[in-house]
Short mmCIF file of C-alpha atoms in Angstrom, two decimals:
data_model
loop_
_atom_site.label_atom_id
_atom_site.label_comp_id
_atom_site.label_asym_id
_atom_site.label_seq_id
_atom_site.Cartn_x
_atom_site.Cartn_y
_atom_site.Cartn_z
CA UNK J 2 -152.55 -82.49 228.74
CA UNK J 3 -155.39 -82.45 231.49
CA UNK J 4 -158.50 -83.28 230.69
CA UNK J 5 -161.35 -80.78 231.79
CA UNK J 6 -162.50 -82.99 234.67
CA UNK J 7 -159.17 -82.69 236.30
CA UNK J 8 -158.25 -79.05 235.22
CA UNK J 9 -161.94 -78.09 237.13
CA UNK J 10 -160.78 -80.56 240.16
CA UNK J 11 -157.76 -78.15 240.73
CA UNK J 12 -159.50 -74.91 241.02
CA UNK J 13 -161.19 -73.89 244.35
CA UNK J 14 -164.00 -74.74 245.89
CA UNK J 15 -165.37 -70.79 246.49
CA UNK J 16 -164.42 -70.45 242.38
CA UNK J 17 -166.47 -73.41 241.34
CA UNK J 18 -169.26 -72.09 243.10
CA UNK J 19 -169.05 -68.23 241.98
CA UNK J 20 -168.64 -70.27 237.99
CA UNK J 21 -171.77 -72.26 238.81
CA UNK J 22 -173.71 -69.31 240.13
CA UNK J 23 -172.86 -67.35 236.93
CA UNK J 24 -174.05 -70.27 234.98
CA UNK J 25 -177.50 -70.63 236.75
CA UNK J 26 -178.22 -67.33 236.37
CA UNK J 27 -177.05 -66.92 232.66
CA UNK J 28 -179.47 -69.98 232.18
CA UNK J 29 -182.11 -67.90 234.37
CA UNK J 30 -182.40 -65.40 232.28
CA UNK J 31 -182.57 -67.59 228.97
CA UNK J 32 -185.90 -69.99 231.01
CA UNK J 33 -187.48 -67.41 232.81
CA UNK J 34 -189.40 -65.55 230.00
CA UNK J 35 -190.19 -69.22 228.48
CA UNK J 36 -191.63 -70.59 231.93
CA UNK J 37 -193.54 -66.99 232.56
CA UNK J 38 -194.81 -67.46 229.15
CA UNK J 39 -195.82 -71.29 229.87
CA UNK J 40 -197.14 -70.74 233.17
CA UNK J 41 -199.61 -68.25 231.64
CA UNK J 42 -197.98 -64.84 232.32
CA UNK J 43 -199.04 -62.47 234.51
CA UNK J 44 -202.92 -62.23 233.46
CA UNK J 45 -203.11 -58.35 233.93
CA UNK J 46 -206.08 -56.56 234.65
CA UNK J 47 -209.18 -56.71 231.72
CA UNK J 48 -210.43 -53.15 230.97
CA UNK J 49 -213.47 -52.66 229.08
CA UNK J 50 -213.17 -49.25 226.81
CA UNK J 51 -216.88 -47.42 225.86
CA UNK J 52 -215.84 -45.23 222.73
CA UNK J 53 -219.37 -43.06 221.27
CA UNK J 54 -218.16 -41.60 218.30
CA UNK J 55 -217.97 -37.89 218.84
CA UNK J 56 -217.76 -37.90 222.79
CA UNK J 57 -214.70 -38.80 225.14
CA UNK J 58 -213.73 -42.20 225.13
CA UNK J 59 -214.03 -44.51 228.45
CA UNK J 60 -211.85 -46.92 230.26
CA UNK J 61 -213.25 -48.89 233.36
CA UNK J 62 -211.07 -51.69 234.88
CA UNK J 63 -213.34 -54.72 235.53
CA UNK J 64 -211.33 -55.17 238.63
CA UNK J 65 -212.90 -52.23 239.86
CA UNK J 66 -216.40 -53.44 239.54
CA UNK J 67 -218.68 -54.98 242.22
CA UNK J 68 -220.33 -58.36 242.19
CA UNK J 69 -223.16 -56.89 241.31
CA UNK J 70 -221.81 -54.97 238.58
CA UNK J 71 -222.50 -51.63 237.41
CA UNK J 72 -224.78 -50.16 234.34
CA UNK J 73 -223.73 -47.17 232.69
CA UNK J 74 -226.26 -44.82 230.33
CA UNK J 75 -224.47 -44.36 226.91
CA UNK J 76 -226.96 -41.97 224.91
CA UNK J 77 -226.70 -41.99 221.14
CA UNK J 78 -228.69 -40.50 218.18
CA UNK J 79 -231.05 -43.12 218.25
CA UNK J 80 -231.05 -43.59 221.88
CA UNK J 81 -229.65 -44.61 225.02
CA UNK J 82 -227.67 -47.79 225.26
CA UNK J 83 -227.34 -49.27 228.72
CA UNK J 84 -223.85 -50.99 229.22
CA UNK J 85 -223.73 -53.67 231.72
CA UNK J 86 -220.21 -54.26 233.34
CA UNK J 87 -219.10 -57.27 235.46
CA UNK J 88 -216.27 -58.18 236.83
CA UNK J 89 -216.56 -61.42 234.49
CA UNK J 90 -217.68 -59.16 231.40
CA UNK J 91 -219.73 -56.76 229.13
CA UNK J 92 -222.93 -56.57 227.03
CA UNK J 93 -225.23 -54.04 226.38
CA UNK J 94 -228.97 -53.64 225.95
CA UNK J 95 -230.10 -51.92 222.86
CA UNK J 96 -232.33 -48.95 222.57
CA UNK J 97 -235.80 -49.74 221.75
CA UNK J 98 -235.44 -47.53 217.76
CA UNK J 99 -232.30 -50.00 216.94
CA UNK J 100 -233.41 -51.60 214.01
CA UNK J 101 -231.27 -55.05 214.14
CA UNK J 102 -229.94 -55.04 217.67
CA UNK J 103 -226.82 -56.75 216.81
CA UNK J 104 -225.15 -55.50 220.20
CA UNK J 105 -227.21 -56.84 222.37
CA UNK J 106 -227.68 -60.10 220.19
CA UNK J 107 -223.50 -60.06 220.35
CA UNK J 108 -224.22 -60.92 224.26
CA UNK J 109 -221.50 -60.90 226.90
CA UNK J 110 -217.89 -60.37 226.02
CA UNK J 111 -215.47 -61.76 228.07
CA UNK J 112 -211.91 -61.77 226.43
CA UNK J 113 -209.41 -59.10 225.02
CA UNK J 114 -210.32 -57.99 221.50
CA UNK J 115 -213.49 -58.87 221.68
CA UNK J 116 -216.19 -55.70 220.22
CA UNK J 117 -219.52 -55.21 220.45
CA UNK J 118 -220.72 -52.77 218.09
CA UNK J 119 -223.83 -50.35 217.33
CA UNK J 120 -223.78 -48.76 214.21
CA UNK J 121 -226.83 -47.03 214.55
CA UNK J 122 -225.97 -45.41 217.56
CA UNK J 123 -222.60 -44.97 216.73
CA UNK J 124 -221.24 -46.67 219.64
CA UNK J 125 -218.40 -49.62 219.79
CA UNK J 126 -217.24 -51.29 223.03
CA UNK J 127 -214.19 -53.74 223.54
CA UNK J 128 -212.12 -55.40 226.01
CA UNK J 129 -208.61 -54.42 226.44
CA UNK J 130 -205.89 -56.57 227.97
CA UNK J 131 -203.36 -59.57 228.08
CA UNK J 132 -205.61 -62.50 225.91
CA UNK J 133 -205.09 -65.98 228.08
CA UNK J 134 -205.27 -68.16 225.12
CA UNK J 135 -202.03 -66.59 223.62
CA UNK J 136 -204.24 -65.34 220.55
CA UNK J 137 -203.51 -61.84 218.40
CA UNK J 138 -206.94 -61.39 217.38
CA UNK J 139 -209.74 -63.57 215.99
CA UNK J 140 -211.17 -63.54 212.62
CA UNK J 141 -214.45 -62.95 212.64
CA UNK S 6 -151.92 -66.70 251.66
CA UNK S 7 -152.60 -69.29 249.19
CA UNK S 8 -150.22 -69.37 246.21
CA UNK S 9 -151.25 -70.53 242.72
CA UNK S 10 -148.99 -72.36 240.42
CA UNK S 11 -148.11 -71.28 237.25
CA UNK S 12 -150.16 -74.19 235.52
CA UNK S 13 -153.28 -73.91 238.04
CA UNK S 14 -153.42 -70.26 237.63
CA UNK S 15 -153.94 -70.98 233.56
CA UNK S 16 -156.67 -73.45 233.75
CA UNK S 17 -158.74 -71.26 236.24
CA UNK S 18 -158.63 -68.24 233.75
CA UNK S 19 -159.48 -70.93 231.31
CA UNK S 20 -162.64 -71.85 232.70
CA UNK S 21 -163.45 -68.37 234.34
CA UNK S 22 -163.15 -67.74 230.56
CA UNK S 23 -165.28 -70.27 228.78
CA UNK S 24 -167.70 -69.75 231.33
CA UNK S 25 -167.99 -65.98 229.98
CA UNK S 26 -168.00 -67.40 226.22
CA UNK S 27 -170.84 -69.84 227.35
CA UNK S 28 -172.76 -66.54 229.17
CA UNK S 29 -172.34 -64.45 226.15
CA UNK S 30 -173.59 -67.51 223.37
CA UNK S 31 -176.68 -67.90 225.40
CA UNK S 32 -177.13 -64.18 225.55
CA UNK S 33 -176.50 -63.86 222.08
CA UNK S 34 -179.15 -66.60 221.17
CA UNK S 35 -181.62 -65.11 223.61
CA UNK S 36 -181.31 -61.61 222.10
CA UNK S 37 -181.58 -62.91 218.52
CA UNK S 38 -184.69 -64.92 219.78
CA UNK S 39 -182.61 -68.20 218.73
CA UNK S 40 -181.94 -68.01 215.28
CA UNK S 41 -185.16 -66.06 213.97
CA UNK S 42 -184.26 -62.34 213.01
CA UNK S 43 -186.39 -60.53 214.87
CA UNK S 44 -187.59 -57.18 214.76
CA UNK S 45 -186.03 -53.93 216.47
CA UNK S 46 -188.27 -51.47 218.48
CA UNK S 47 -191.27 -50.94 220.68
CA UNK S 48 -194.76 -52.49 220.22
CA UNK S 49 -198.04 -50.78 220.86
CA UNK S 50 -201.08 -51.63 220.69
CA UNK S 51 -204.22 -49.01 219.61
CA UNK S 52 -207.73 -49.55 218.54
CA UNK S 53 -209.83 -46.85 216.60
CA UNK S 54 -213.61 -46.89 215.62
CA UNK S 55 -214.11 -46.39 212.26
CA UNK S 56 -215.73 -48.54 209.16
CA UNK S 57 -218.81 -49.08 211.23
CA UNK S 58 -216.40 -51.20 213.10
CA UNK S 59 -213.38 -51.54 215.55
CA UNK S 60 -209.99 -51.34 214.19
CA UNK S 61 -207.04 -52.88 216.39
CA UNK S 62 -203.40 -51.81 215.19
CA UNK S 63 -200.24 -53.42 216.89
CA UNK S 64 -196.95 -52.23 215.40
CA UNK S 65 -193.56 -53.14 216.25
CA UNK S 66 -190.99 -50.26 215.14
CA UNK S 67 -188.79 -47.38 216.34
CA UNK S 68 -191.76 -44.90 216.62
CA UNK S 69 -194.71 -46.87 216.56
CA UNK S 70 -197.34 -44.72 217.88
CA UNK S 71 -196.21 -41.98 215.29
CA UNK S 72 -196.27 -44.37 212.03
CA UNK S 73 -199.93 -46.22 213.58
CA UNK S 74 -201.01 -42.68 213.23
CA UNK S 75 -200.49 -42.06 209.76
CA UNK S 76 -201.92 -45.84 208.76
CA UNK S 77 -204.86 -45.01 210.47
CA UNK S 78 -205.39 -41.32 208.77
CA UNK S 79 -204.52 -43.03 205.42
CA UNK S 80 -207.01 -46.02 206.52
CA UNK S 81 -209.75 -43.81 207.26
CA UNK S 82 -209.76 -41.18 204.31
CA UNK S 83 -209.83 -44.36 202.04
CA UNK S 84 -212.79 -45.75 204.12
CA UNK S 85 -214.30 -42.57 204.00
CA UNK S 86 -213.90 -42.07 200.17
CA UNK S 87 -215.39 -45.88 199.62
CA UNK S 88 -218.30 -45.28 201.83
CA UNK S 89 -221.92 -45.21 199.77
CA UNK S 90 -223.77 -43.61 203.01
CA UNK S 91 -221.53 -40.59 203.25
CA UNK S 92 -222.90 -38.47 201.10
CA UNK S 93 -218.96 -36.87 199.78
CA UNK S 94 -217.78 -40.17 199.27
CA UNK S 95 -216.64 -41.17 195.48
CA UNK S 96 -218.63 -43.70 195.68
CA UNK S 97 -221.67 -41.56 196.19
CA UNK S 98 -220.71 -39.67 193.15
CA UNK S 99 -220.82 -42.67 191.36
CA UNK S 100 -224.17 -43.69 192.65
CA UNK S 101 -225.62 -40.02 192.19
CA UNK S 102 -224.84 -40.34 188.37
CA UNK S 103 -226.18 -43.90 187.60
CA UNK S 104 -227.44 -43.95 183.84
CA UNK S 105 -225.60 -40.34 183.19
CA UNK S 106 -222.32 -41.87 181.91
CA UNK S 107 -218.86 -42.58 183.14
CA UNK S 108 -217.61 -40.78 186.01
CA UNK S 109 -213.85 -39.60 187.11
CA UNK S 110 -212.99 -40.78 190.51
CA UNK S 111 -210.09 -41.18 192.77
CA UNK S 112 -207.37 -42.90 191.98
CA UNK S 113 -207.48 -45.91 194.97
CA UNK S 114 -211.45 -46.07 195.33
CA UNK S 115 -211.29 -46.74 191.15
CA UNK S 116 -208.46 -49.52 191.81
CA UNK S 117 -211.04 -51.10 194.71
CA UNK S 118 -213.67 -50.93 192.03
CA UNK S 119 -211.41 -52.27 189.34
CA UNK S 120 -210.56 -55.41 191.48
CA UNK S 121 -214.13 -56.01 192.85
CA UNK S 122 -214.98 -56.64 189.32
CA UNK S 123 -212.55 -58.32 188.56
CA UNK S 124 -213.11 -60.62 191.24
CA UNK S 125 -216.61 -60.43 190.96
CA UNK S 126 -216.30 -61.99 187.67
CA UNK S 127 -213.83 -64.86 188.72
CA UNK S 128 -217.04 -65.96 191.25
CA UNK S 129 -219.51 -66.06 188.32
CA UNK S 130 -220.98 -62.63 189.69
CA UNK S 131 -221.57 -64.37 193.35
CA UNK S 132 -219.31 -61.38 194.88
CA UNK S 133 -221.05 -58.03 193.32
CA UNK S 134 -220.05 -54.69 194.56
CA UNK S 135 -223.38 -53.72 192.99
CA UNK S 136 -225.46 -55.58 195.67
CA UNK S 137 -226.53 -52.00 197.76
CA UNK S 138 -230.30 -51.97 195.56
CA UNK S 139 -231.24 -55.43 197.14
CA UNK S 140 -229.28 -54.56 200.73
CA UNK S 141 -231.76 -51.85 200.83
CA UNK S 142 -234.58 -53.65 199.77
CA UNK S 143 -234.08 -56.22 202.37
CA UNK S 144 -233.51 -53.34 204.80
CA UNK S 145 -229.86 -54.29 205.74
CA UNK S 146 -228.47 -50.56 204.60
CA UNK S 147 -227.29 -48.56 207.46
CA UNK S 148 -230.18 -47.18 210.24
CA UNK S 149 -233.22 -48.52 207.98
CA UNK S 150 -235.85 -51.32 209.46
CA UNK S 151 -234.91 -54.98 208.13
CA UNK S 152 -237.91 -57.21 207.13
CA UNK S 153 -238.56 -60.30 204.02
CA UNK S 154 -239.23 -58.08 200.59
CA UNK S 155 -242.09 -59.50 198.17
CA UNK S 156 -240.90 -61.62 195.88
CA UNK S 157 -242.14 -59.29 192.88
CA UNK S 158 -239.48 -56.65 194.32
CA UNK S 159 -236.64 -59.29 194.72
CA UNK S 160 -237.14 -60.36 190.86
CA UNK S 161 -237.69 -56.65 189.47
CA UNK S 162 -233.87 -56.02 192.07
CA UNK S 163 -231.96 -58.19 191.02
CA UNK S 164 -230.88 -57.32 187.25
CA UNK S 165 -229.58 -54.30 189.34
CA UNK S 166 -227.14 -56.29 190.83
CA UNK S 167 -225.28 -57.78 187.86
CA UNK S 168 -221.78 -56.63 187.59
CA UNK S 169 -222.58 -56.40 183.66
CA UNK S 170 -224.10 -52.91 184.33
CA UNK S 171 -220.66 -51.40 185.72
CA UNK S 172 -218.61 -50.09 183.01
CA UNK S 173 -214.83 -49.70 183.59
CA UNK S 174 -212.54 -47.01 181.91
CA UNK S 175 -208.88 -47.38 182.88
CA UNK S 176 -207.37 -44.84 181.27
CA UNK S 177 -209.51 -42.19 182.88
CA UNK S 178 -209.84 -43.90 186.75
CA UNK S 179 -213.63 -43.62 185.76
CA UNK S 180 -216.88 -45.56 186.00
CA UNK S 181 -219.92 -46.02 184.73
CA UNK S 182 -223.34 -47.83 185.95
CA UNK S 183 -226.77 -48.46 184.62
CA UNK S 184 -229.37 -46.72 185.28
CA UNK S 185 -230.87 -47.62 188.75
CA UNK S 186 -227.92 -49.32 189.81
CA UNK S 187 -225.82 -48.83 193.13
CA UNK S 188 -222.78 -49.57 194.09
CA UNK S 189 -221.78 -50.87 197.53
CA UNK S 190 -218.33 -51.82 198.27
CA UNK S 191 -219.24 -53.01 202.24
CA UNK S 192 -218.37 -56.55 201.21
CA UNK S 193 -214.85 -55.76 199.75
CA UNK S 194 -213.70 -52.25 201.63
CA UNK S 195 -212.51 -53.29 204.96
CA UNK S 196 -209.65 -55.65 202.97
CA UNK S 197 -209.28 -52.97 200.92
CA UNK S 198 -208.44 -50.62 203.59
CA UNK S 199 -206.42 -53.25 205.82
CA UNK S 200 -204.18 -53.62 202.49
CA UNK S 201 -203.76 -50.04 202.64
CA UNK S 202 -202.96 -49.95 206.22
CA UNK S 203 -200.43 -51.93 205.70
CA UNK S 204 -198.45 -50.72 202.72
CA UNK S 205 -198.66 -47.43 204.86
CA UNK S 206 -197.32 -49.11 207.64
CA UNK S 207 -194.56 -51.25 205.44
CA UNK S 208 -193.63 -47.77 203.34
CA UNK S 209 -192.84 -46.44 207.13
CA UNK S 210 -190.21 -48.97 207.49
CA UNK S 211 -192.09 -51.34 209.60
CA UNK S 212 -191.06 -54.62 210.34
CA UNK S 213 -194.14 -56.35 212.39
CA UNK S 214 -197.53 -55.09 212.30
CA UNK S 215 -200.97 -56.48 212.75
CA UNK S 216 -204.34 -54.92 211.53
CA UNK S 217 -207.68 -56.25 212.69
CA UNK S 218 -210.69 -54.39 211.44
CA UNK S 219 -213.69 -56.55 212.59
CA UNK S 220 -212.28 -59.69 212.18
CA UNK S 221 -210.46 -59.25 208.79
CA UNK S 222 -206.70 -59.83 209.74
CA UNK S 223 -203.12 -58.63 208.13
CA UNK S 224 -200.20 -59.42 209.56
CA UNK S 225 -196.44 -58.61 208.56
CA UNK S 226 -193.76 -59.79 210.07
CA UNK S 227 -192.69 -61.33 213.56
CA UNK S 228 -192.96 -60.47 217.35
CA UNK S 229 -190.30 -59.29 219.40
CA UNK S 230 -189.91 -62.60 220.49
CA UNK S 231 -189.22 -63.85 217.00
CA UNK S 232 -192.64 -66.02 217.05
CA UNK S 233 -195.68 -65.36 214.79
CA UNK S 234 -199.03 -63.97 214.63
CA UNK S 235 -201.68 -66.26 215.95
CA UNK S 236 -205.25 -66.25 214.84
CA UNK S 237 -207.92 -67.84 216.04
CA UNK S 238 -211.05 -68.56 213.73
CA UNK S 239 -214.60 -67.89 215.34
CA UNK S 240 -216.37 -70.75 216.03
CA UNK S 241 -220.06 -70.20 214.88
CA UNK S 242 -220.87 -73.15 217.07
CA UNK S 243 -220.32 -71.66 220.29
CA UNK S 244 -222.46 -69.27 222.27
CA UNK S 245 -219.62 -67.81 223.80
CA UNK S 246 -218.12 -66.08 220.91
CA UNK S 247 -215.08 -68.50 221.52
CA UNK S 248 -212.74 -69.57 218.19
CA UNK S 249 -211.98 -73.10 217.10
CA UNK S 250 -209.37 -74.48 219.27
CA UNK S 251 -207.93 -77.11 216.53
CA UNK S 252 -207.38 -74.35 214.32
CA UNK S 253 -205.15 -71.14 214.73
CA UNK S 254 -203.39 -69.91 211.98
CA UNK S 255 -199.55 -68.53 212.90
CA UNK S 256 -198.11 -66.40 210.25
CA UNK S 257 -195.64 -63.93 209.54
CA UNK S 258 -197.22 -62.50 206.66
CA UNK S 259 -201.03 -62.32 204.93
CA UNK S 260 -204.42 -62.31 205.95
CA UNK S 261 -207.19 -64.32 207.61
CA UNK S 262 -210.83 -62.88 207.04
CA UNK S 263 -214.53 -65.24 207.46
CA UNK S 264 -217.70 -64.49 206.59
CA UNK S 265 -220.52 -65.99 208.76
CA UNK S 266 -224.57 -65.61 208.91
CA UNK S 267 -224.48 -64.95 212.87
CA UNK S 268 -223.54 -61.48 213.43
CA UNK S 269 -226.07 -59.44 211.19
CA UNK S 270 -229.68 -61.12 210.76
CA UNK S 271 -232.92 -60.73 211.70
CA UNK S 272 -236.22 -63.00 212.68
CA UNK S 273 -238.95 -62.68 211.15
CA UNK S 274 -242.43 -65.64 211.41
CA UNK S 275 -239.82 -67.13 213.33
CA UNK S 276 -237.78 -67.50 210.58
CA UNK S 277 -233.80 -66.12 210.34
CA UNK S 278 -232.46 -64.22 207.89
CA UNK S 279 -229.36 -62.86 207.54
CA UNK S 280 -227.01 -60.20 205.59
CA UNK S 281 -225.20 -62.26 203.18
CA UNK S 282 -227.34 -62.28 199.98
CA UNK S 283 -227.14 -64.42 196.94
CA UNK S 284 -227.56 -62.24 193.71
CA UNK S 285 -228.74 -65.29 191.85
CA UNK S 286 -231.97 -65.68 194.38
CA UNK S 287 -231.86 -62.53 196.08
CA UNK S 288 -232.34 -64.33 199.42
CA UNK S 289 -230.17 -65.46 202.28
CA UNK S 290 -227.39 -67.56 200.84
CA UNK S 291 -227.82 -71.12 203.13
CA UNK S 292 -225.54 -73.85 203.54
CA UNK S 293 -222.45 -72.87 205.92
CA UNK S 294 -222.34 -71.49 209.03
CA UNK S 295 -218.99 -69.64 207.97
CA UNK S 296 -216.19 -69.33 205.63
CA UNK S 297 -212.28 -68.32 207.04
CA UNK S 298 -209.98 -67.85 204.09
CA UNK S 299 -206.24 -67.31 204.20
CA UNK S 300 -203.87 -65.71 201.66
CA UNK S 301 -201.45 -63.09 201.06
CA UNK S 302 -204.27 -60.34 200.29
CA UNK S 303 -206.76 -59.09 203.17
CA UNK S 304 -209.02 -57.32 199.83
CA UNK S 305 -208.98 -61.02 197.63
CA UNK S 306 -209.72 -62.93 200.55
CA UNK S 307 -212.82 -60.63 201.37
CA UNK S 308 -214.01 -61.56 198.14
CA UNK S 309 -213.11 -65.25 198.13
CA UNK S 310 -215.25 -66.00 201.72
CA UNK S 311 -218.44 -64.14 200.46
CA UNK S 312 -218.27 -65.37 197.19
CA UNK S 313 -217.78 -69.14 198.90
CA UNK S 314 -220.25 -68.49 201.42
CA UNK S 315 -223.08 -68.34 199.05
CA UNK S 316 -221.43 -71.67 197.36
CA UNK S 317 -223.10 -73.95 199.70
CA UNK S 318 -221.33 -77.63 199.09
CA UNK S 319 -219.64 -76.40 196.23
CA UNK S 320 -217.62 -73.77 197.98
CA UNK S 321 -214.76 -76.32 199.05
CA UNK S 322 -213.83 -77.48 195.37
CA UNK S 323 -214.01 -73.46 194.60
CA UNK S 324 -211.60 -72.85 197.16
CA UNK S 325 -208.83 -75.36 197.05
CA UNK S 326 -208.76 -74.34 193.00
CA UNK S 327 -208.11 -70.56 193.63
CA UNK S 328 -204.28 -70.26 193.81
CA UNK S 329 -202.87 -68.91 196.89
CA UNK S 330 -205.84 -69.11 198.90
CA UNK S 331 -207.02 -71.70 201.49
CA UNK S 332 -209.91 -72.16 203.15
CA UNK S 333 -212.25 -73.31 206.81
CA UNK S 334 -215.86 -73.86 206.38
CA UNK S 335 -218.27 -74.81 209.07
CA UNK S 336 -221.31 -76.03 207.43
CA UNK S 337 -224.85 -76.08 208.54
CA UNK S 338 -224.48 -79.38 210.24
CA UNK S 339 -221.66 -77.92 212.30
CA UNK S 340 -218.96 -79.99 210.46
CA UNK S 341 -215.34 -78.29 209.54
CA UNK S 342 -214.15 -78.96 206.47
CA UNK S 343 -210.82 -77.35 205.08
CA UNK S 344 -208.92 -77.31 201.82
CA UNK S 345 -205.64 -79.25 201.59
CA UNK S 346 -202.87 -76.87 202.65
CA UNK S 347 -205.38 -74.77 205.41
#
């Protein structure tokens, strides 16, 4: 009986490579979503989503935004809320009748799922897109 | 014209063959996501504003946007019936009759009640659902001006605020509270509701599914890619709202929630004070920075990181004795300290 060595010795050279082309690309398949997934994926562009309860919800790409940014007016019963968007990130400064500011003391957010969050003014504000550090969420 | 032998002819179709056996075991591992049984369907990812807070759903299932829908419906009436500051709210009925006997309500805001008591008792009455008269007093009810109450008002509050003055009837899915007493479920609702989310979601035949509302976390199940949920822990430490890199929690099933003194306080003589309020002082519980708890229940482990919060240095010991249940703390020095199986 031949061993394997010899029975692969005796086929053809154009075989051999057509079997180790198969192979490689059967092994492809299996590495490439691991080594996308290692090298960091493709990062996807962050979109920052302005949803004031009762009017139409928002969605700005932060790739769109100049250097300099952009502010956006987001009135509210208590107020107007001025959103600040950067290509880097969000915050917000709070009207002057919001009792605890906690949006504005929530500062800049920068990565998917993050909020920030007016109850007063009935306003909330996230990020939207693929999170870097491989997280679902954060708890909070 | 090159002709084969007999013999050479075999061994080619031999190896032209085991190379197909080897393509189809690696595709067969890939597909299964090697070895771990993972779930069939599309995921999708949608976020909602409701709770005073953002809501983030991700389910995995045939049909996913349709059965996120109905969570979410059944999510919100529940919030909405467990809500003291809308004015139709069971809760609200509750409140409207304090001191006028016991009270019929529905059948899942009673069972909310029910365990908030319950649970409120296991803490030594640290965790009340009865907290709203002080809340208001210190101004931290919804749209009123926050500012430090005299201390004759905190003292004449706080018998208000002892679970002793809710009365529990079973039978009928009714309650009854003292005179002058209010109920406020905002420190055990949004588990509450996340619990419900999910049962929805697991009644709909879903196999994965993740519910974030505000930073309380349930999670069922595995990704497409047969790997688990991963959760990062906010690190009150850093400026940046960033997590604690050391420690994510993976799971394919139960909840992560933390409590922490940095997202709702106020200054006042350049003093801080924040939400989280200790019904034996009526002030600011101090101590920790935070408390992250794990478990199998979003609505128990609500409870457990208030109820620890306000334990100060004895909130570790507390934790690593309550059975199923682990817990993070950053104290006030910055330091992490966990219970044995966190």
């Amino acid at each position: 009986m031949k061993s394997l060595l010899e029975r692969w010795k005796d086929i053809r050279t154009g075989d051999k490579v057509i079997v180790g082309l198969v192979l490689i690309l059967a092994l492809a398949g299996v590495l490439y979503p691991l080594l996308w997934e290692w090298l960091g994926g493709d990062p996807g562009d962050l979109q920052v989503v302005i949803n004031p309860v009762g009017a139409e919800r928002q969605k700005i790409s932060l790739g769109d935004i100049p250097e300099e940014g952009k502010g956006l007016i987001v009135p509210g019963p208590i107020g107007d809320h001025l959103v600040l968007i950067y290509p880097e990130g969000v915050r917000v400064i709070a009207p002057e009748d919001d009792p605890l500011k906690i949006c504005e003391k929530t500062g800049w957010i920068r990565r998917p799922g993050a909020t920030i969050v007016c109850v007063p003014n009935q306003l909330a504000i996230w990020l939207e897109g693929r999170d870097e550090t491989g997280l679902d969420g954060i708890s909070e | 014209m090159v002709i084969y032998g007999e013999k050479k002819t075999f061994d080619k179709k031999r190896i032209i063959g085991g190379t197909i056996a080897v393509i189809v075991i690696i595709a067969a591992l890939w597909i299964r996501g090697f070895g771990v049984d993972t779930p069939s369907g599309e995921r999708i990812q949608e976020t909602r504003y409701f709770m005073d807070t953002v809501v983030t759903m991700q389910v995995l299932a045939e049909n996913p946007e349709e059965k996120a829908d109905k969570a979410f419906a059944a999510m919100q009436e529940l919030a909405d019936k467990a809500d003291r500051f809308n004015p139709d709210s069971e809760v609200s009925r509750i409140n409207q009759n304090a001191g006028q006997g016991p009270v019929e309500i529905d059948e899942e805001v009673f069972a909310i009640i029910e365990k908030g008591k319950r649970l409120g008792e296991e803490t030594g009455g640290l965790f009340t659902i009865a907290i709203a008269p002080l809340m208001d007093l210190w101004g931290f009810g919804k749209g009123m001006q926050p500012s430090v109450p005299e201390e004759e008002e905190i003292k004449r509050i706080l018998p208000l605020t002892a679970l002793e003055g809710i009365t529990i009837y079973p039978e009928e899915n009714a309650v009854e509270i003292a005179r002058g007493m209010e109920i406020d479920l905002g420190g055990i609702a949004k588990g509450a509701v996340v619990d419900h989310g999910m049962e929805i979601l697991l009644s709909l035949g879903v196999e994965a599914a993740f519910i974030n509302a505000g930073g309380d976390i349930r999670v069922h199940g595995v990704k497409e890619d047969g790997t688990p949920w991963r959760i990062g822990i906010r690190d009150p430490r850093r400026e940046d709202r960033g997590h604690l890199t050391e420690h994510v929690v993976e799971a394919d099933s139960g909840s992560v929630v933390t409590s922490g003194n940095y997202e709702r306080y106020f200054t006042e003589d350049g003093e801080r004070y924040h939400h989280i309020l200790d019904p034996r002082t009526g002030y600011p519980a101090w101590g920790l920075q935070s408390v992250s708890v794990t478990g199998e229940s979003c609505v128990t482990a609500d409870v457990l990181s208030t109820a620890a919060f306000m334990m100060g240095d004895q909130a570790l010991d507390f934790l690593e004795n309550y059975p199923g249940y682990e817990g993070l703390i950053v104290d006030e020095n910055g330091e992490i300290l966990t219970t044995s199986n966190f």
